[in-house]
Amino acid sequence: MQCELCAPSGLDILYQDEKLYIILVDEPHYPGFCRVIWKEHVKEMSDLDVADCRYLLDWVLRCERALRAIMQPDKINLASLGNVVPHLHWHVIPRFSDDAHFPAPIWASAQRAGKTRSMPDLAAQLRLALTS
């Protein structure tokens, strides 16, 4: 089976280096939803050595800080699941109290219709924030 995270195509890459890349997920109801993806195919954080764990978590936190500064969400959700795609990645999701699922995870049943947010220059702002 081909891993979609090992061979990314058509993704909106916000940052990339030799170890990881960060994408903006195309999720219209959740603008700013990012994934921080480890390039090497490993399943779990504990598969990484200590230095790589710290490096990955540093980038997860950089992503969170950028989203907080730009979008000013009510909350940031961090998740590392990998149940569907067993390739180490973190979801970094800005949440607002009026989104469709709040306070539940975005994968739960919707609580309400939810407010739609639009940020036309979001990708450019995030790229700048992540590289500053």
Short mmCIF file of C-alpha atoms in Angstrom, two decimals:
data_model
loop_
_atom_site.label_atom_id
_atom_site.label_comp_id
_atom_site.label_asym_id
_atom_site.label_seq_id
_atom_site.Cartn_x
_atom_site.Cartn_y
_atom_site.Cartn_z
CA MET A 1 0.00 0.00 0.00
CA GLN A 2 1.34 3.44 -0.97
CA CYS A 3 1.53 5.88 1.94
CA GLU A 4 -0.02 9.22 0.97
CA LEU A 5 2.22 11.06 3.43
CA CYS A 6 5.45 9.53 2.08
CA ALA A 7 4.74 10.78 -1.43
CA PRO A 8 2.78 14.03 -1.05
CA SER A 9 1.29 15.62 -4.13
CA GLY A 10 -1.00 18.57 -4.60
CA LEU A 11 -0.59 19.71 -1.00
CA ASP A 12 -0.35 23.32 0.17
CA ILE A 13 3.09 23.11 1.79
CA LEU A 14 3.72 25.93 4.27
CA TYR A 15 7.19 24.85 5.38
CA GLN A 16 9.58 22.05 4.51
CA ASP A 17 13.07 20.91 5.44
CA GLU A 18 15.00 17.63 5.36
CA LYS A 19 13.04 16.13 8.29
CA LEU A 20 9.46 17.36 8.10
CA TYR A 21 6.91 19.39 6.23
CA ILE A 22 3.86 21.40 7.29
CA ILE A 23 0.73 21.55 5.18
CA LEU A 24 -2.44 23.60 5.27
CA VAL A 25 -5.30 21.11 5.11
CA ASP A 26 -8.14 21.84 2.68
CA GLU A 27 -10.92 21.84 5.27
CA PRO A 28 -13.33 24.70 4.54
CA HIS A 29 -15.07 24.56 7.92
CA TYR A 30 -11.73 24.60 9.76
CA PRO A 31 -9.42 27.18 8.15
CA GLY A 32 -5.93 27.04 9.56
CA PHE A 33 -6.05 23.25 10.09
CA CYS A 34 -2.41 22.22 9.64
CA ARG A 35 -0.53 18.95 9.70
CA VAL A 36 3.10 18.66 10.73
CA ILE A 37 4.36 15.54 8.96
CA TRP A 38 7.59 13.67 9.66
CA LYS A 39 9.17 12.71 6.33
CA GLU A 40 10.65 9.40 7.40
CA HIS A 41 8.00 6.67 7.52
CA VAL A 42 7.62 5.86 11.19
CA LYS A 43 4.41 5.15 13.11
CA GLU A 44 5.01 6.53 16.60
CA MET A 45 6.82 9.35 18.37
CA SER A 46 8.77 6.72 20.32
CA ASP A 47 10.25 5.50 17.01
CA LEU A 48 12.27 8.75 16.91
CA ASP A 49 15.41 9.46 18.88
CA VAL A 50 15.24 12.17 21.54
CA ALA A 51 16.69 14.91 19.33
CA ASP A 52 14.20 14.20 16.52
CA CYS A 53 11.29 14.10 19.01
CA ARG A 54 12.29 17.52 20.30
CA TYR A 55 12.72 18.84 16.77
CA LEU A 56 9.26 17.62 15.70
CA LEU A 57 7.55 18.95 18.82
CA ASP A 58 9.32 22.29 18.38
CA TRP A 59 7.73 22.59 14.93
CA VAL A 60 4.31 21.55 16.24
CA LEU A 61 4.59 24.37 18.79
CA ARG A 62 5.84 26.85 16.16
CA CYS A 63 2.79 25.98 14.09
CA GLU A 64 0.52 26.47 17.11
CA ARG A 65 2.09 29.85 17.91
CA ALA A 66 1.71 31.02 14.30
CA LEU A 67 -1.95 30.01 14.23
CA ARG A 68 -2.64 31.71 17.56
CA ALA A 69 -0.96 34.93 16.45
CA ILE A 70 -2.71 35.08 13.09
CA MET A 71 -6.16 33.64 13.80
CA GLN A 72 -6.62 34.25 17.54
CA PRO A 73 -8.67 31.08 18.09
CA ASP A 74 -10.40 30.21 21.35
CA LYS A 75 -8.37 26.99 21.55
CA ILE A 76 -5.82 24.93 19.62
CA ASN A 77 -6.31 21.18 19.34
CA LEU A 78 -3.23 19.00 18.93
CA ALA A 79 -3.64 15.38 17.88
CA SER A 80 -1.36 12.61 16.73
CA LEU A 81 -3.59 9.76 15.66
CA GLY A 82 -2.30 7.90 12.62
CA ASN A 83 -5.01 5.25 12.80
CA VAL A 84 -5.95 5.66 9.14
CA VAL A 85 -2.51 6.62 7.81
CA PRO A 86 0.15 5.02 10.05
CA HIS A 87 2.75 7.68 9.29
CA LEU A 88 3.80 10.03 12.10
CA HIS A 89 2.03 13.37 11.84
CA TRP A 90 0.42 15.94 14.12
CA HIS A 91 -2.85 17.77 13.53
CA VAL A 92 -2.76 21.40 14.69
CA ILE A 93 -6.31 22.74 14.58
CA PRO A 94 -7.47 26.23 15.54
CA ARG A 95 -10.85 26.02 17.25
CA PHE A 96 -13.53 28.57 17.87
CA SER A 97 -16.42 28.29 20.32
CA ASP A 98 -18.88 28.78 17.45
CA ASP A 99 -17.47 26.10 15.14
CA ALA A 100 -19.71 23.14 14.29
CA HIS A 101 -18.13 20.67 16.72
CA PHE A 102 -16.90 22.77 19.65
CA PRO A 103 -16.20 21.72 22.37
CA ALA A 104 -15.95 18.18 20.94
CA PRO A 105 -13.17 17.12 18.55
CA ILE A 106 -13.76 17.97 14.91
CA TRP A 107 -14.19 14.26 14.15
CA ALA A 108 -17.16 13.94 16.53
CA SER A 109 -20.79 14.60 15.65
CA ALA A 110 -21.56 18.23 14.88
CA GLN A 111 -23.15 20.24 17.68
CA ARG A 112 -24.51 23.02 15.43
CA ALA A 113 -24.24 24.46 11.92
CA GLY A 114 -21.13 26.43 12.85
CA LYS A 115 -19.82 29.75 11.66
CA THR A 116 -17.79 29.88 8.45
CA ARG A 117 -14.52 31.83 8.55
CA SER A 118 -12.58 33.05 5.57
CA MET A 119 -8.98 34.21 5.59
CA PRO A 120 -7.87 34.77 1.99
CA ASP A 121 -4.16 35.31 2.76
CA LEU A 122 -3.91 32.68 5.48
CA ALA A 123 -1.36 30.43 3.73
CA ALA A 124 0.95 33.35 2.97
CA GLN A 125 0.67 34.64 6.54
CA LEU A 126 1.44 31.21 7.96
CA ARG A 127 4.44 30.71 5.64
CA LEU A 128 5.86 34.03 6.80
CA ALA A 129 5.20 33.30 10.49
CA LEU A 130 6.75 29.82 10.29
CA THR A 131 9.95 31.06 8.68
CA SER A 132 10.38 34.21 10.81
#
